[in-house]
Short mmCIF file of C-alpha atoms in Angstrom, two decimals:
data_model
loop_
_atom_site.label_atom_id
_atom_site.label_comp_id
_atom_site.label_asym_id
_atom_site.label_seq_id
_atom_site.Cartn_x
_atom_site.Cartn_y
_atom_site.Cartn_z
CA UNK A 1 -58.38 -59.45 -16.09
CA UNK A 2 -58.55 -55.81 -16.38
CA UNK A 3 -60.92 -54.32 -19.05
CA UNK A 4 -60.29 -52.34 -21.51
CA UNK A 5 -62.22 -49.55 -21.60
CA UNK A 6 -62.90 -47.99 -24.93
CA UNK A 7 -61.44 -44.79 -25.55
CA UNK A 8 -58.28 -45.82 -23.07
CA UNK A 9 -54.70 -47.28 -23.08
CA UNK A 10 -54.85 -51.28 -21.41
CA UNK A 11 -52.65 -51.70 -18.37
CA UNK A 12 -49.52 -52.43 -19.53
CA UNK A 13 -49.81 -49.65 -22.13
CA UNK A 14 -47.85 -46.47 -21.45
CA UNK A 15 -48.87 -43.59 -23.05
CA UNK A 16 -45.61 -41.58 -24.90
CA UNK A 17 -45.32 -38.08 -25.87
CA UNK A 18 -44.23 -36.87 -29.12
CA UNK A 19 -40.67 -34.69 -28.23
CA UNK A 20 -39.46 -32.24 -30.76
CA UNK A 21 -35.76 -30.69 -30.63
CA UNK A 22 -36.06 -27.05 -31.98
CA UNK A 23 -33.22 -25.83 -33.18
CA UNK A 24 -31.47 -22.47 -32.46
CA UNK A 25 -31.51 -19.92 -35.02
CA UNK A 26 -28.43 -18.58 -34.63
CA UNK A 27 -24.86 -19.44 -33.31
CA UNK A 28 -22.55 -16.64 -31.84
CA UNK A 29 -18.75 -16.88 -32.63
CA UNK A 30 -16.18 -14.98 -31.14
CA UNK A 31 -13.14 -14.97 -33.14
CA UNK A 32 -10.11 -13.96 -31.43
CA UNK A 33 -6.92 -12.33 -33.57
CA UNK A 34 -4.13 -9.94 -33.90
CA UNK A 35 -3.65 -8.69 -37.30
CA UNK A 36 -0.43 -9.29 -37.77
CA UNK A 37 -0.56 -12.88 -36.69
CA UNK A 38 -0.61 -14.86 -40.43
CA UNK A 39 -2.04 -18.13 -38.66
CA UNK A 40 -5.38 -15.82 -38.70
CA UNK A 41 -5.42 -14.58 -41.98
CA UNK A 42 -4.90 -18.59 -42.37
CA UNK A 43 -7.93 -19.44 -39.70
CA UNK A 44 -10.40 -16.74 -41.11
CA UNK A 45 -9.99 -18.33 -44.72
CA UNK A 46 -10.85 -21.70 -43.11
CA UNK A 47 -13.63 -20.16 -41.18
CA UNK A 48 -15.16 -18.32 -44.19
CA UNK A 49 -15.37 -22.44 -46.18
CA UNK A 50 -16.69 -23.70 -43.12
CA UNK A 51 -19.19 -20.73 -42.93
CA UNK A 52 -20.09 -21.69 -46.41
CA UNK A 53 -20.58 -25.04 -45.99
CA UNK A 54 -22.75 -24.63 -43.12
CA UNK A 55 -24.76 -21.83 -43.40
CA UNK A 56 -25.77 -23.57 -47.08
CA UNK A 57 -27.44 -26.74 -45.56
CA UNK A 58 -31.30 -26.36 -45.26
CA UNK A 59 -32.52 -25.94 -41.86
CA UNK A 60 -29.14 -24.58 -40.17
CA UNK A 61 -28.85 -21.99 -38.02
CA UNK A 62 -26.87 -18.71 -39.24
CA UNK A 63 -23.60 -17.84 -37.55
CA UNK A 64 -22.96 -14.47 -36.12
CA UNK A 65 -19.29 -13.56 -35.86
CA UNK A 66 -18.30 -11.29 -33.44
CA UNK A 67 -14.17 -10.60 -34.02
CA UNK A 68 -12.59 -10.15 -30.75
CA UNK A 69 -8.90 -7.96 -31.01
CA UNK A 70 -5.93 -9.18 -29.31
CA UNK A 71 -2.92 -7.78 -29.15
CA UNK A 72 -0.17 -10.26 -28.63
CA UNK A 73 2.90 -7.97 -28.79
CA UNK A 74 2.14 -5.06 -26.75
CA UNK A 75 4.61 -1.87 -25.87
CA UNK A 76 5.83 -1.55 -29.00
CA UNK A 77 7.00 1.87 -30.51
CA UNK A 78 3.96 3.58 -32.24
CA UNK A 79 5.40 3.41 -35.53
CA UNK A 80 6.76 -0.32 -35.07
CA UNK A 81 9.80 -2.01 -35.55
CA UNK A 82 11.88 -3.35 -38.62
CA UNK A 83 10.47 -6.36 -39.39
CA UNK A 84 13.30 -8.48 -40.57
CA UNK A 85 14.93 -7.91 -37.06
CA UNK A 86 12.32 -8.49 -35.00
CA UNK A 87 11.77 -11.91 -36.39
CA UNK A 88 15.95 -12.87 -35.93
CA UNK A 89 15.95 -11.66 -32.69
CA UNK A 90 12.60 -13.81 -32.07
CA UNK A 91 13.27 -16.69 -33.77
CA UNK A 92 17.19 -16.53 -33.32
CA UNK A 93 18.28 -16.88 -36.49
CA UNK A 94 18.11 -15.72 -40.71
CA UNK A 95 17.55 -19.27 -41.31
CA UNK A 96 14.77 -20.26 -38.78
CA UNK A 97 12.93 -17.31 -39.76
CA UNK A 98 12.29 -18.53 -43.44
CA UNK A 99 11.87 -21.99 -42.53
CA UNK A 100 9.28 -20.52 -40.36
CA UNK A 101 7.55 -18.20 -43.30
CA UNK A 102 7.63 -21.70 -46.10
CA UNK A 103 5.44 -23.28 -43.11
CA UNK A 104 3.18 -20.43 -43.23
CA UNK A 105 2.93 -19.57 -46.73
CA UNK A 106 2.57 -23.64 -47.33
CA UNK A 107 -0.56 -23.40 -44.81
CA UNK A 108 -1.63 -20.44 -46.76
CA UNK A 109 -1.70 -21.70 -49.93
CA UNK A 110 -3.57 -24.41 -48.55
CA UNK A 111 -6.09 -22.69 -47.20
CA UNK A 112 -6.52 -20.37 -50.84
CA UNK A 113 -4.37 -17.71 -50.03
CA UNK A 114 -1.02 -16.17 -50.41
CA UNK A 115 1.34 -14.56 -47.72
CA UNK A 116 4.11 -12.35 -49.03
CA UNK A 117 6.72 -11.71 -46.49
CA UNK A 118 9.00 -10.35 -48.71
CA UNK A 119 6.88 -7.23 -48.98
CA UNK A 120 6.83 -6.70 -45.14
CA UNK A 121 8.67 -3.99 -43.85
CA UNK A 122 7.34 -2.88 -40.62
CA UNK A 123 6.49 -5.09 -37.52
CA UNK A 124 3.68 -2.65 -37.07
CA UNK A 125 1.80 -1.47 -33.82
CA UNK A 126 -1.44 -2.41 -33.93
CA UNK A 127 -3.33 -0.93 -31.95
CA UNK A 128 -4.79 1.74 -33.82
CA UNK A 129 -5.87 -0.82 -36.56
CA UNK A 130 -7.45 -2.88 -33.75
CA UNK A 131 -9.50 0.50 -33.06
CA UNK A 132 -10.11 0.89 -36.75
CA UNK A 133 -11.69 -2.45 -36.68
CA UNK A 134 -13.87 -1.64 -33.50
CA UNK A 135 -15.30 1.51 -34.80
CA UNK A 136 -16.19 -0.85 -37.68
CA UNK A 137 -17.99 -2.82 -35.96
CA UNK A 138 -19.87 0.07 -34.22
CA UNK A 139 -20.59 1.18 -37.76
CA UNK A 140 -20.86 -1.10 -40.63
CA UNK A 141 -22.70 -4.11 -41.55
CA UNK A 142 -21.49 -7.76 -40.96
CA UNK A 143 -20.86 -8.16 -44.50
CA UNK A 144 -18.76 -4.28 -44.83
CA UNK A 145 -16.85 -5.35 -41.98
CA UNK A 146 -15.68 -8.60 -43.46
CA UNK A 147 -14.38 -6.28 -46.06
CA UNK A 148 -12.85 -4.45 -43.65
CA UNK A 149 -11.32 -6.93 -41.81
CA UNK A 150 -9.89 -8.48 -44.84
CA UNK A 151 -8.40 -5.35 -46.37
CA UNK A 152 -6.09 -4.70 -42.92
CA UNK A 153 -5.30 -8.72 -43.26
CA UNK A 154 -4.43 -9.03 -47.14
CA UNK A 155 -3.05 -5.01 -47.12
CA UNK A 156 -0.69 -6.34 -44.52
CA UNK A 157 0.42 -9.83 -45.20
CA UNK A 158 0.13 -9.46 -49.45
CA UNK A 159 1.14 -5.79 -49.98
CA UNK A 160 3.15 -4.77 -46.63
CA UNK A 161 0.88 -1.96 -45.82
CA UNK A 162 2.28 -0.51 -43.02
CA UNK A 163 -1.43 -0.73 -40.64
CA UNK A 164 0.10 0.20 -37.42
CA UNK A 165 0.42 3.91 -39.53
CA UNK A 166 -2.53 6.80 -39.41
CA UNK A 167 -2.53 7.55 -42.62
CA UNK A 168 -2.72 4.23 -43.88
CA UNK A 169 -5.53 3.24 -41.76
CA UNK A 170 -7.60 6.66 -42.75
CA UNK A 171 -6.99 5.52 -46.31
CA UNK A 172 -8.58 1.85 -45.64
CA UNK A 173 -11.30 3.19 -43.53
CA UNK A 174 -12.44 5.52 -46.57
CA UNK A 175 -12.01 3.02 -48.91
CA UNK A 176 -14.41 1.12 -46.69
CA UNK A 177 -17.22 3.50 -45.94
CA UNK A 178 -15.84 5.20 -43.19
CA UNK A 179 -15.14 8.53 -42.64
CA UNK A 180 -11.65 8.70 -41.04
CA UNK A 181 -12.52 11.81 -39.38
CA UNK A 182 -15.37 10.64 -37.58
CA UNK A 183 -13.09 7.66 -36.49
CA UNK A 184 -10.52 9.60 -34.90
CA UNK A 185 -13.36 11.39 -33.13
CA UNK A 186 -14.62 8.38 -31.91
CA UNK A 187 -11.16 7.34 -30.59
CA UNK A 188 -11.11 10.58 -28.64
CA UNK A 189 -14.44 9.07 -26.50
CA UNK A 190 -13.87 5.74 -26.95
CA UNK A 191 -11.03 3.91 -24.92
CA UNK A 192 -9.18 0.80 -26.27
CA UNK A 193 -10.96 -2.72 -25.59
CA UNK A 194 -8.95 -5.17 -26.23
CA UNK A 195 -9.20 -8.86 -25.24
CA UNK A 196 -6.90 -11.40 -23.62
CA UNK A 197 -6.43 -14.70 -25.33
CA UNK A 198 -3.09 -16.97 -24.50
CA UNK A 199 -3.18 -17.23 -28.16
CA UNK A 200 -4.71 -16.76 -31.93
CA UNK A 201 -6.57 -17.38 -33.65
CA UNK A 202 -9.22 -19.20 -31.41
CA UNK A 203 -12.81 -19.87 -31.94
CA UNK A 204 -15.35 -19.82 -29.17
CA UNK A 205 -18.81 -21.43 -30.41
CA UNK A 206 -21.81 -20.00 -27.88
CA UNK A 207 -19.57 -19.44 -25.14
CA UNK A 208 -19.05 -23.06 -24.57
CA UNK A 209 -16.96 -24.52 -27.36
CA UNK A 210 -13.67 -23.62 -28.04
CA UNK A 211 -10.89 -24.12 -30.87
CA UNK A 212 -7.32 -23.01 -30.38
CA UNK A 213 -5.04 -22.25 -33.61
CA UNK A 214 -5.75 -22.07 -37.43
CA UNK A 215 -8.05 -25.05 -37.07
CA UNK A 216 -8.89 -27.28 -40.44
CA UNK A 217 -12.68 -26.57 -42.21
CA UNK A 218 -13.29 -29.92 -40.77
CA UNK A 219 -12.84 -29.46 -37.71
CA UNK A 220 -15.13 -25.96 -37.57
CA UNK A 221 -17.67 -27.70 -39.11
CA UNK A 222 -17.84 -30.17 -36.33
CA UNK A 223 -17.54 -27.59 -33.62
CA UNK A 224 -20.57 -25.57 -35.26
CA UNK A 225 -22.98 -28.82 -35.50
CA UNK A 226 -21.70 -29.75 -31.74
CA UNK A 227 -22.42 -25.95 -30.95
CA UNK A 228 -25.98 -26.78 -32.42
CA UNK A 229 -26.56 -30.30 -30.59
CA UNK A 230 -25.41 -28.06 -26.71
CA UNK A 231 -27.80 -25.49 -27.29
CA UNK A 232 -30.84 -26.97 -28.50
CA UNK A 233 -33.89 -27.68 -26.43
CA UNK A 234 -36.71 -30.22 -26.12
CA UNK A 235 -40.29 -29.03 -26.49
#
């Protein structure tokens, strides 16, 4: 028989180490949209519950959103196209277009918002509000930006603001804290970046998680604490 010596483990004692999991403090999210695209107006009000939900359990990490612009229908005329006919010749018909609008505005209300089609007017270009929304992002604080971002969404989708127009973008952009002047100066230096997604909205959690459509609070919420589980670390 072995002894024990005092101060020591036995033999057939093994001696475990304490492991701690330290949690990140932050999450990156890159959100990926096209303004005109109501499934993200839909998506973002999701994403801004989840966000809440989240963010307001002790010991989370914050979330840092980073919104990615994506154009979906590109070579359109600078001043757009009539909406009503773009959406006939796209859907094929009067009557599958407002099917397709009571699915969305259904989803909308849903989600604690309103869509109102019947305002709509223009099927807008958007790049220039996409370039709005990057000089935002260049200038203003998460928090300003959200603002932002949700006055081209709601102006378009609730009042028909026409946001593929200059004017109605410098108008925004002032209402926002931006000086419009200094924004088409930037434009001038500053060429387009947009992104390439095979569709919107999607949600990318820390480069390694991704969501694909207008996705429920639920199932952010699980993506975020999965996000959380991937990236932390044993000390």
């Amino acid at each position: 028989m072995t002894p024990t010596i005092p101060g020591s483990l036995g033999p057939n004692v093994q001696q475990q180490e304490d492991t701690a999991t330290a949690m990140p403090s932050t999450i990156d999210l890159d959100v990926y949209l096209d303004l005109i695209c109501p499934w993200c107006l839909i998506g973002k009000k999701h994403l801004e519950r989840a966000l809440a939900l989240f963010t307001g359990v002790p010991g989370n990490p914050a979330v840092r959103v980073h919104w990615r612009s994506v154009q979906l229908i590109q070579g359109l005329p600078v001043d757009g196209v009539d909406f009503e006919a773009f959406y006939t010749r796209r859907l094929g018909s009067v009557e599958r277009v407002r099917a397709r609008q009571a699915q969305v505005r259904a989803a909308a209300r849903h989600a604690g918002t309103d869509v109102h089609f019947e305002r709509i007017r223009r099927f807008p270009n958007t790049l220039l509000a996409h370039r709005l929304l990057a000089y935002g992002q260049a200038q203003l604080s998460p928090e300003k930006l959200d603002a932002l971002l949700d006055a081209l969404l709601l102006g378009y989708f609730q009042q028909g603001a026409d946001i593929g127009n200059e004017g109605t973008l410098s108008d925004i952009a002032g209402r926002h804290g931006l000086d419009a002047a200094a924004w088409k100066t930037w434009m001038s230096t500053n060429p387009a970046q947009l992104e390439q997604a095979d569709g919107v909205p999607l949600f990318v959690f820390n480069q390694r998680i991704s969501l694909s459509g207008a996705q429920p609070v639920e199932a952010l919420l699980e993506a975020m604490d999965e996000a959380v589980a991937a990236t932390s670390v044993s000390m």
